[in-house]
Coordinates of C-alpha atoms and ligand atoms in Angstrom, one line a residue:
X20 CA 42.5 124.6 395.6
X21 CA 39.5 123.5 393.4
X22 CA 37.4 126.4 394.6
X23 CA 37.4 129.3 397.1
X24 CA 34.1 128.1 398.5
X25 CA 32.1 124.9 398.2
X26 CA 28.4 125.2 399.1
X27 CA 26.7 121.9 400.1
X28 CA 23.0 122.2 399.1
X29 CA 21.3 124.0 396.3
X30 CA 18.1 125.0 398.2
X31 CA 17.1 128.6 398.6
X32 CA 19.9 129.3 401.1
X33 CA 22.6 127.7 399.1
X34 CA 21.5 129.3 395.9
X35 CA 21.2 132.8 397.4
X36 CA 24.7 132.4 398.9
X37 CA 26.0 131.2 395.5
X38 CA 24.5 134.3 393.9
X39 CA 26.1 136.6 396.4
X40 CA 29.6 135.0 396.1
X41 CA 29.4 134.7 392.3
X42 CA 28.5 138.4 392.1
X43 CA 31.5 139.3 394.2
X44 CA 33.8 137.3 391.9
X45 CA 34.4 134.4 394.3
X46 CA 35.3 131.0 392.8
X47 CA 32.3 129.0 394.2
X48 CA 30.7 125.6 393.4
X49 CA 27.4 124.3 394.6
X50 CA 27.1 120.6 395.2
X51 CA 23.4 119.4 395.3
X52 CA 22.3 115.9 396.1
X53 CA 19.3 115.9 393.9
X54 CA 19.7 115.3 390.2
X55 CA 16.9 117.8 389.3
X56 CA 14.7 120.4 390.9
X57 CA 12.9 119.0 394.0
X58 CA 9.5 120.2 392.8
X59 CA 8.5 120.6 396.5
X60 CA 6.0 123.3 397.2
X61 CA 7.0 123.9 400.8
X62 CA 7.4 127.6 401.5
X63 CA 4.4 129.7 400.3
X64 CA 6.0 133.1 400.0
X65 CA 8.4 135.8 400.9
X66 CA 8.2 138.5 403.5
X67 CA 9.2 142.2 403.2
X68 CA 12.8 141.9 404.2
X69 CA 13.5 139.1 401.8
X70 CA 12.0 141.1 399.0
X71 CA 14.2 144.0 400.1
X72 CA 17.4 142.0 400.0
X73 CA 16.6 140.8 396.5
X74 CA 15.9 144.4 395.5
X75 CA 19.3 145.4 396.9
X76 CA 20.8 143.1 394.2
X77 CA 18.5 144.3 391.4
X78 CA 17.0 140.7 391.2
X79 CA 13.5 141.2 392.6
X80 CA 11.5 142.0 389.5
X81 CA 10.9 138.4 388.3
X82 CA 9.7 137.3 391.8
X83 CA 7.3 140.2 391.9
X84 CA 6.1 139.4 388.4
X85 CA 5.2 135.8 389.3
X86 CA 3.9 136.3 392.9
X87 CA 0.6 137.4 394.3
X88 CA 0.4 140.1 396.9
X89 CA -1.4 139.8 400.3
X90 CA -1.4 142.7 402.7
X91 CA -1.5 140.6 405.8
X92 CA 0.7 138.0 407.6
X93 CA -0.4 136.0 410.6
X94 CA 0.7 134.9 414.0
X95 CA -0.7 131.4 414.7
X96 CA -3.5 132.3 412.2
X97 CA -4.3 135.6 414.1
X98 CA -4.1 138.2 411.3
X99 CA -1.3 140.8 411.3
X100 CA -1.6 144.0 409.3
X101 CA 1.3 144.9 407.0
X102 CA -0.1 147.9 405.3
X103 CA 1.6 151.2 406.1
X104 CA 4.9 149.5 406.9
X105 CA 8.0 151.6 406.1
X106 CA 9.1 149.4 403.3
X107 CA 8.5 149.5 399.6
X108 CA 7.1 146.0 400.0
X109 CA 4.5 146.2 402.7
X110 CA 2.9 142.8 401.8
X111 CA 3.4 139.1 401.7
X112 CA 4.4 137.8 398.3
X113 CA 2.7 134.5 397.7
X114 CA 5.1 132.4 395.6
X115 CA 5.8 128.7 396.1
X116 CA 9.3 127.6 397.0
X117 CA 9.8 125.7 393.8
X118 CA 9.3 128.9 391.8
X119 CA 11.6 130.8 394.2
X120 CA 14.3 128.1 393.7
X121 CA 13.9 128.2 389.9
X122 CA 14.3 132.0 389.8
X123 CA 17.3 131.8 392.2
X124 CA 18.9 129.1 390.1
X125 CA 18.5 131.2 387.0
X126 CA 20.3 134.0 388.7
X127 CA 23.1 131.7 389.7
X128 CA 23.4 130.4 386.1
X129 CA 23.5 134.0 384.8
X130 CA 26.5 134.6 387.1
X131 CA 28.2 131.5 385.8
X132 CA 28.3 129.7 389.1
X133 CA 28.4 125.9 388.6
X134 CA 25.7 123.8 390.3
X135 CA 26.8 120.2 390.3
X136 CA 23.6 118.2 390.7
X137 CA 23.4 114.6 391.8
X138 CA 26.5 115.1 394.0
X139 CA 26.3 114.7 397.7
X140 CA 28.8 115.8 400.3
X141 CA 29.8 112.7 402.2
X142 CA 33.0 113.5 404.1
X143 CA 35.1 116.4 405.2
X144 CA 38.3 117.2 407.0
X145 CA 40.0 120.6 407.5
X146 CA 43.4 122.0 408.2
X147 CA 44.8 125.5 408.6
X148 CA 44.5 126.3 404.9
X149 CA 41.4 124.6 403.7
X150 CA 38.7 121.9 403.7
X151 CA 38.9 118.6 401.9
X152 CA 35.5 117.4 400.8
X153 CA 34.6 113.9 399.8
X154 CA 31.5 113.4 397.6
X155 CA 29.2 110.4 397.1
X156 CA 30.6 109.8 393.7
X157 CA 34.1 109.4 395.1
X158 CA 35.4 112.8 393.9
X159 CA 37.6 114.8 396.2
X160 CA 37.5 118.6 396.3
X161 CA 39.6 121.1 398.2
X162 CA 38.3 124.5 399.0
X163 CA 39.2 127.3 401.4
X164 CA 35.7 127.3 402.9
X165 CA 32.8 124.9 403.0
X166 CA 29.3 126.2 403.8
X167 CA 26.6 123.6 404.7
X168 CA 23.3 124.8 403.3
X169 CA 22.2 121.2 403.2
X170 CA 19.0 121.5 405.1
X171 CA 17.6 120.3 408.5
X172 CA 19.3 116.9 408.4
X173 CA 22.6 118.5 407.4
X174 CA 25.5 116.1 406.8
X175 CA 28.0 119.0 407.0
X176 CA 26.7 119.9 410.5
X177 CA 27.1 116.3 411.6
X178 CA 30.6 115.9 410.0
X179 CA 31.7 119.1 411.6
X180 CA 30.7 117.9 415.0
X181 CA 28.3 120.8 415.6
X182 CA 25.5 120.1 418.1
X183 CA 21.9 120.8 417.3
X184 CA 20.1 121.2 420.6
X185 CA 16.4 122.0 420.9
X186 CA 13.0 120.5 421.5
X187 CA 11.5 117.4 419.8
X188 CA 8.2 117.4 417.9
X189 CA 5.0 117.6 419.9
X190 CA 2.7 117.4 416.9
X191 CA 2.3 115.7 413.5
X192 CA 1.3 117.7 410.5
X193 CA 0.5 116.7 407.0
X194 CA 0.5 118.9 403.9
X195 CA -1.0 118.0 400.5
X196 CA -1.2 120.0 397.3
X197 CA -4.3 118.5 395.8
X198 CA -7.3 119.2 393.6
X199 CA -10.7 119.4 395.3
X200 CA -14.0 118.3 393.7
X201 CA -15.9 120.0 396.5
X202 CA -13.8 123.0 397.7
X203 CA -15.0 125.3 400.6
X204 CA -16.6 128.5 399.5
X205 CA -13.9 130.5 401.2
X206 CA -10.4 129.6 402.1
X207 CA -10.1 128.0 405.5
X208 CA -7.1 129.7 407.1
X209 CA -7.1 127.6 410.2
X210 CA -9.9 125.8 411.9
X211 CA -9.3 124.4 415.3
X212 CA -11.3 121.4 416.3
X213 CA -11.0 119.1 419.3
X214 CA -9.1 116.5 417.2
X215 CA -6.7 119.0 415.7
X216 CA -6.5 121.8 413.2
X217 CA -6.9 122.0 409.5
X218 CA -6.5 124.6 406.7
X219 CA -7.6 124.6 403.1
X220 CA -5.8 127.3 401.1
X221 CA -6.1 128.1 397.4
X222 CA -2.5 128.7 396.3
X223 CA -2.7 128.6 392.5
X224 CA -5.7 128.3 390.1
X225 CA -7.2 124.8 390.2
X226 CA -5.5 123.3 393.2
X227 CA -5.4 123.7 396.9
X228 CA -3.1 123.2 399.9
X229 CA -4.6 121.1 402.6
X230 CA -2.9 121.1 406.0
X231 CA -3.7 119.0 409.1
X232 CA -2.2 119.1 412.5
X233 CA -2.7 116.6 415.3
X234 CA -1.2 117.3 418.7
X235 CA 0.4 114.7 420.9
X236 CA 0.1 112.3 418.0
X237 CA 3.3 110.4 419.2
X238 CA 6.2 109.5 417.0
X239 CA 5.3 110.1 413.3
X240 CA 5.7 107.0 411.1
X241 CA 8.8 106.9 408.9
X242 CA 6.8 106.0 405.8
X243 CA 6.0 108.8 403.4
X244 CA 2.4 109.9 403.6
X245 CA -0.1 109.2 400.8
X246 CA -3.5 110.5 399.7
X247 CA -5.3 107.9 401.8
X248 CA -3.5 109.0 405.0
X249 CA -4.1 112.6 404.3
X250 CA -7.8 112.0 403.5
X251 CA -8.3 109.8 406.6
X252 CA -6.6 112.5 408.8
X253 CA -8.7 115.3 407.4
X254 CA -11.9 113.3 407.9
X255 CA -10.9 112.6 411.4
X256 CA -10.4 116.3 412.2
X257 CA -12.8 118.1 409.8
X258 CA -15.4 115.4 409.2
X259 CA -15.1 115.7 405.4
X260 CA -12.4 115.5 402.7
X261 CA -13.6 118.2 400.2
X262 CA -13.4 115.6 397.5
X263 CA -9.7 115.6 397.3
X264 CA -7.9 113.9 394.5
X265 CA -4.9 114.1 392.1
X266 CA -2.2 115.0 394.7
X267 CA 0.9 116.8 393.4
X268 CA 2.9 116.6 396.6
X269 CA 2.2 115.2 400.1
X270 CA 4.5 115.7 403.0
X271 CA 4.8 115.1 406.7
X272 CA 6.5 117.5 409.2
X273 CA 6.5 118.4 412.8
X274 CA 7.4 121.2 415.2
X275 CA 10.9 120.1 416.3
X276 CA 12.8 123.3 417.0
X277 CA 16.6 123.1 417.0
X278 CA 19.5 125.4 416.4
X279 CA 23.2 124.7 415.8
X280 CA 25.2 125.8 418.8
X281 CA 27.9 127.1 416.5
X282 CA 27.5 128.5 413.0
X283 CA 31.3 128.1 412.2
X284 CA 34.0 125.6 413.1
X285 CA 37.2 126.8 411.5
X286 CA 36.6 126.8 407.7
X287 CA 33.2 125.1 407.9
X288 CA 30.0 127.2 408.2
X289 CA 26.3 126.6 408.4
X290 CA 23.3 128.5 407.0
X291 CA 19.6 128.1 406.6
X292 CA 17.8 125.0 407.8
X293 CA 21.2 123.4 408.4
X294 CA 21.6 125.9 411.2
X295 CA 18.0 126.1 412.5
X296 CA 14.7 124.2 412.1
X297 CA 11.3 125.0 413.5
X298 CA 7.6 124.7 412.7
X299 CA 6.7 126.6 409.5
X300 CA 4.3 128.9 411.4
X301 CA 4.3 132.4 410.0
X302 CA 6.4 131.4 406.9
X303 CA 9.8 132.3 408.2
X304 CA 12.2 129.4 407.4
X305 CA 13.1 130.2 403.8
X306 CA 13.2 133.9 404.6
X307 CA 15.6 133.4 407.5
X308 CA 17.8 131.2 405.3
X309 CA 18.0 133.7 402.4
X310 CA 18.8 136.5 404.9
X311 CA 21.6 134.3 406.5
X312 CA 23.1 134.0 403.1
X313 CA 23.0 137.7 402.5
X314 CA 24.6 138.3 405.9
X315 CA 27.4 135.7 405.2
X316 CA 28.1 136.2 401.5
X317 CA 29.9 139.5 401.5
X318 CA 31.8 138.6 404.7
X319 CA 33.1 135.4 403.2
X320 CA 33.9 137.2 399.9
X321 CA 35.9 139.8 401.8
X322 CA 37.9 137.1 403.5
X323 CA 38.7 135.0 400.5
X324 CA 39.1 137.9 397.9
X325 CA 40.2 140.7 400.2
X326 CA 43.3 139.0 401.6
X327 CA 41.8 138.5 405.1
X328 CA 42.2 134.7 405.0
X329 CA 44.5 133.0 407.6
X330 CA 43.0 134.5 410.7
X331 CA 42.8 138.2 409.8
X332 CA 39.1 137.8 408.9
X333 CA 38.1 135.8 411.9
X334 CA 36.3 138.7 413.5
X335 CA 34.3 139.4 410.4
X336 CA 33.3 135.7 410.0
X337 CA 32.5 135.5 413.7
X338 CA 30.1 138.4 413.3
X339 CA 28.0 136.1 411.1
X340 CA 27.1 134.0 414.1
X341 CA 26.9 136.9 416.5
X342 CA 24.3 138.6 414.2
X343 CA 22.4 135.7 412.8
X344 CA 22.2 133.2 415.7
X345 CA 20.0 135.5 417.8
X346 CA 17.7 136.1 414.8
X347 CA 17.0 132.4 414.4
X348 CA 16.7 131.9 418.1
X349 CA 13.9 134.4 418.1
X350 CA 12.2 132.6 415.2
X351 CA 12.4 129.4 417.2
X352 CA 10.8 131.2 420.2
X353 CA 8.0 132.7 418.2
X354 CA 7.2 129.5 416.3
X355 CA 7.0 127.6 419.6
X356 CA 4.7 130.3 420.9
X357 CA 2.6 130.0 417.7
X358 CA 2.4 126.2 418.2
X359 CA 1.2 126.6 421.8
X360 CA -1.4 129.0 420.6
X361 CA -2.9 126.6 418.1
X362 CA -3.7 123.8 420.4
X363 CA -7.4 122.8 420.8
X364 CA -8.5 123.1 424.4
X365 CA -10.3 125.5 426.7
X366 CA -7.1 127.0 428.1
X367 CA -5.7 127.7 424.7
X368 CA -9.0 129.2 423.6
X369 CA -8.7 131.6 426.5
X370 CA -5.1 132.4 425.7
X371 CA -5.9 133.0 422.0
X372 CA -8.7 135.3 422.9
X373 CA -6.4 137.3 425.1
X374 CA -3.7 137.5 422.5
X375 CA -6.3 138.5 419.8
X376 CA -7.5 141.3 422.1
X377 CA -4.0 142.5 422.5
X378 CA -3.5 142.4 418.8
X379 CA -6.3 144.9 418.5
X380 CA -3.8 147.4 419.8
X381 CA -2.1 148.7 416.6
X382 CA 1.4 148.8 418.3
X383 CA 1.1 145.2 419.4
X384 CA 0.0 144.1 415.9
X385 CA 2.9 146.0 414.5
X386 CA 5.5 144.6 416.9
X387 CA 4.6 141.0 415.9
X388 CA 4.4 141.9 412.2
X389 CA 7.8 143.5 412.3
X390 CA 9.2 140.4 413.9
X391 CA 7.7 138.0 411.4
X392 CA 8.8 140.1 408.4
X393 CA 12.3 140.6 410.0
X394 CA 12.2 144.3 409.3
X395 CA 13.1 145.1 412.9
X396 CA 16.4 143.2 413.0
X397 CA 19.2 145.3 414.5
X398 CA 22.7 143.9 414.5
X399 CA 25.2 144.7 417.3
X400 CA 27.5 146.6 415.0
X401 CA 29.2 148.8 417.6
X402 CA 30.2 152.4 417.1
X403 CA 28.6 155.8 418.2
X404 CA 24.9 155.4 419.0
X405 CA 22.3 156.5 416.6
X406 CA 18.6 155.4 416.2
X407 CA 19.4 153.8 412.8
X408 CA 22.7 152.0 413.8
X409 CA 22.5 148.3 413.1
X410 CA 19.1 148.4 411.4
X411 CA 18.5 147.8 407.8
X412 CA 18.8 151.0 405.8
X413 CA 15.6 152.5 404.6
X414 CA 15.5 152.6 400.8
X415 CA 15.6 156.4 400.6
X416 CA 15.5 158.4 397.4
X417 CA 18.7 160.4 396.8
X418 CA 19.8 163.0 394.3
X419 CA 23.4 162.7 392.9
X420 CA 25.3 164.4 390.2
X421 CA 24.4 161.4 388.0
X422 CA 20.7 161.8 388.7
X423 CA 18.2 160.4 391.0
X424 CA 18.9 157.0 392.6
X425 CA 17.4 154.8 395.4
X426 CA 19.8 153.7 398.1
X427 CA 19.1 150.0 397.3
X428 CA 20.2 150.6 393.7
X429 CA 23.6 151.6 395.1
X430 CA 23.9 148.2 396.7
X431 CA 23.5 146.2 393.5
X432 CA 27.2 145.4 393.4
X433 CA 27.2 144.1 397.0
X434 CA 30.0 146.6 398.0
X435 CA 29.9 148.8 401.1
X436 CA 28.5 152.2 400.4
X437 CA 29.6 155.3 402.2
X438 CA 26.9 157.9 401.6
X439 CA 28.3 161.4 401.9
X440 CA 25.2 163.5 402.5
X441 CA 27.0 166.8 403.0
X442 CA 29.8 165.9 405.4
X443 CA 33.5 165.5 404.9
X444 CA 34.4 161.8 404.8
X445 CA 37.9 160.5 404.4
X446 CA 38.3 156.9 403.2
X447 CA 41.7 157.0 401.6
X448 CA 42.9 153.7 403.0
X449 CA 39.7 151.9 401.9
X450 CA 39.0 153.6 398.5
X451 CA 39.5 150.3 396.8
X452 CA 36.8 148.5 398.8
X453 CA 34.1 151.2 399.5
X454 CA 31.9 153.1 397.1
X455 CA 31.7 156.7 398.3
X456 CA 28.6 158.3 397.0
X457 CA 28.0 162.1 397.3
X458 CA 24.2 162.6 397.4
X459 CA 21.4 164.8 398.8
X460 CA 18.5 163.1 400.4
X461 CA 15.2 163.9 398.7
X462 CA 13.4 163.8 402.1
X463 CA 15.0 165.5 405.1
X464 CA 13.4 163.0 407.4
X465 CA 14.0 159.2 407.1
X466 CA 11.5 156.8 408.5
X467 CA 12.4 153.2 409.4
X468 CA 10.7 150.5 411.5
X469 CA 11.9 150.6 415.1
X470 CA 13.8 153.9 414.6
X471 CA 10.7 155.9 413.6
X472 CA 11.2 159.3 412.0
X473 CA 14.8 160.5 412.1
X474 CA 16.5 163.6 410.6
X475 CA 18.5 162.5 407.5
X476 CA 22.1 161.9 408.7
X477 CA 25.1 163.7 407.3
X478 CA 26.9 160.5 406.4
X479 CA 26.1 156.8 406.6
X480 CA 28.1 153.6 406.0
X481 CA 25.9 150.9 404.6
X482 CA 27.2 147.3 404.5
X483 CA 26.6 145.2 401.4
X484 CA 23.7 143.4 403.3
X485 CA 21.9 146.8 403.7
X486 CA 22.6 147.2 407.4
X487 CA 23.8 150.5 408.7
X488 CA 27.3 150.1 410.2
X489 CA 28.1 153.7 411.1
X490 CA 26.2 157.0 411.1
X491 CA 27.2 160.7 411.5
X492 CA 24.2 162.8 412.5
X493 CA 26.4 166.0 412.4
X494 CA 30.1 166.6 412.0
X495 CA 32.1 163.4 411.1
X496 CA 34.2 161.8 413.8
X497 CA 36.9 160.4 411.5
X498 CA 38.2 158.1 414.2
X499 CA 34.9 156.3 414.6
X500 CA 34.6 156.2 410.8
X501 CA 38.0 154.6 410.5
X502 CA 37.1 152.1 413.2
X503 CA 33.9 151.1 411.4
X504 CA 35.8 150.8 408.1
X505 CA 38.4 148.6 409.7
X506 CA 35.9 146.4 411.4
X507 CA 33.7 145.8 408.3
X508 CA 36.1 146.3 405.4
X509 CA 39.5 145.2 406.8
X510 CA 42.6 147.3 407.7
X511 CA 43.5 150.4 405.7
X512 CA 45.7 149.9 402.7
X513 CA 48.1 152.3 401.0
X514 CA 46.0 153.1 398.0
X515 CA 45.7 156.2 395.9
X516 CA 43.3 158.9 397.3
X517 CA 39.6 158.5 396.5
X518 CA 39.0 158.6 392.8
X519 CA 36.5 161.5 392.7
X520 CA 35.4 160.2 389.3
X521 CA 34.2 157.0 391.0
X522 CA 31.7 159.1 393.0
X523 CA 28.3 159.4 391.5
Ligands
FAD622 C1 5.3 122.4 405.0 C2 6.3 123.5 405.0 C3 5.9 124.8 404.7 C4 6.8 125.8 404.8 N1 6.4 127.1 404.6 C5 7.3 128.1 404.6 C6 6.9 129.4 404.3 O1 5.7 129.7 404.0 N2 7.8 130.4 404.4 C7 9.1 130.1 404.7 O2 10.0 131.1 404.7 N3 9.6 128.9 404.9 C8 8.7 127.8 404.9 N4 9.1 126.6 405.1 C9 10.5 126.3 405.4 C10 11.4 126.3 404.2 O3 10.9 125.3 403.3 C11 12.8 126.0 404.6 O4 13.2 126.8 405.6 C12 13.7 126.2 403.4 O5 13.6 125.2 402.4 C13 15.2 126.1 403.9 O6 16.0 126.3 402.8 P1 17.5 125.7 402.8 O7 18.1 126.0 401.5 O8 18.2 126.2 404.0 O9 17.3 124.1 403.0 P2 16.6 123.1 402.0 O10 15.5 123.7 401.3 O11 16.3 121.9 402.8 O12 17.7 122.7 400.9 C14 18.8 121.9 401.3 C15 19.3 121.3 400.0 O13 20.5 120.6 400.3 C16 20.5 119.3 399.6 N5 21.3 118.4 400.3 C17 21.0 117.8 401.5 N6 22.1 117.0 401.9 C18 23.1 117.3 401.0 C19 24.4 116.8 400.9 N7 25.0 116.0 401.9 N8 25.2 117.2 399.9 C20 24.6 118.0 398.9 N9 23.4 118.5 399.0 C21 22.6 118.1 400.0 C22 19.0 119.0 399.5 O14 18.7 118.1 398.4 C23 18.4 120.3 399.3 O15 18.2 120.7 398.0 C24 8.2 125.5 405.1 C25 8.6 124.2 405.3 C26 7.7 123.2 405.2 C27 8.1 121.8 405.5

């Protein structure tokens, strides 16, 4: 084998997956078609759950240092309030995709994961033991797994024979990062006119993002858009061009919404835009891809490093699709709804007013904001019911013999953590794979989106992606704990009893 895992595509999803696998000691290589950074602005920021997953790996600080905080998100340009959310990051972090990619690539380099640029995956075949990958430069690589993080037009998806059903584009949108000689006095978040919509947003000092949307505009031309086309479109919709000049990047996109029907075929998997595309309403695409990577990374690492290869890890790998497909399906649904709400006609005006009225109800505003930020995602992890089960763990403060610690700090190594909060937990058969941490919660009540306020449990199994896989509210049911450990960490192994010194 040339590598345990080959990742096709070094966008945000591929880089995050490379960082997860590199951290866990997996022999991983990224193949990226582009010779250098794309320089594309695209995504404008990160939502709370993405910041949390970066925090779980101790890599959030540089992103926070470069980004700008906004305390609101939006649903089809109807404002959503994020303040007061039960997260350490109750805001939107405005940071362009090229900066996010640069910071992720720096992390990948720190971990020593090779990113081979200018190399494109062009062919693949798989057998029981691995995948043979052909690249555009004629090189052949053999790996145990291949993950297609190669974007919406994924070659890996096509070569693996995975269908991408969904709905075609019903609108044409243009985006330009430009300078404006005559900018509007205030940012125009979204103005709906009979001819379409436009927005003028100040992203970074000195230049603006101009967006136009035309509905029912028919098939978009194949030619790349230029400043003249953007200007003409803006004048058609807004009646003026704000003196635009000096474009940095101009792009055309639509609202096609499609999702891979399978996220895994044997040893080939998909993540990010390769698995799902949709209109970029609400800023969810990059976030969903990074969270796919965090869901998949530790599972793939457990399979290749933990001796679960050759079928024994199938359930664990299949849980990736079971957990992440419904999340992206919901994103497709909400972006379709947002597109419908942004049309310009009397019926849509009435619908928008109705939705805006409903969003005056704090609980309705909160429901949509939780969905857009993905703080409400609950995975079907099984096991005894508890309000926190399957949700992302709140980043609670804990006291241990070694001093105070936040729960997310305990996840920096991307290993499962069994928090012993005053119960008796037995993990002898899993001591090599699970960090047992004896701690006392600082707060006797934990609050989390969806779950609300819950008495601090006696013991909790937190997966490396930060989701709660098992909870004991009172006395520990060792059978259900063993079942959860088997499901998420593999079968028990004859190991020495828990090394108490390893506990904090
Ligand atoms: C206008 C616009 C605005 C957006 N705004 C937001 C936003 O605010 N928030 C948000 O979360 N998302 C936003 N998105 C979506 C976001 O940009 C994507 O969801 C995100 O880039 C997906 O990341 P990815 O790594 O999965 O795919 P990509 O970023 O597409 O990366 C795929 C990589 O694979 C490489 N590649 C392709 N084929 C091959 C091959 N055969 N072999 C090797 N490499 C290959 C490509 O060169 C590329 O680098 C926006 C998108 C657009 C178009």
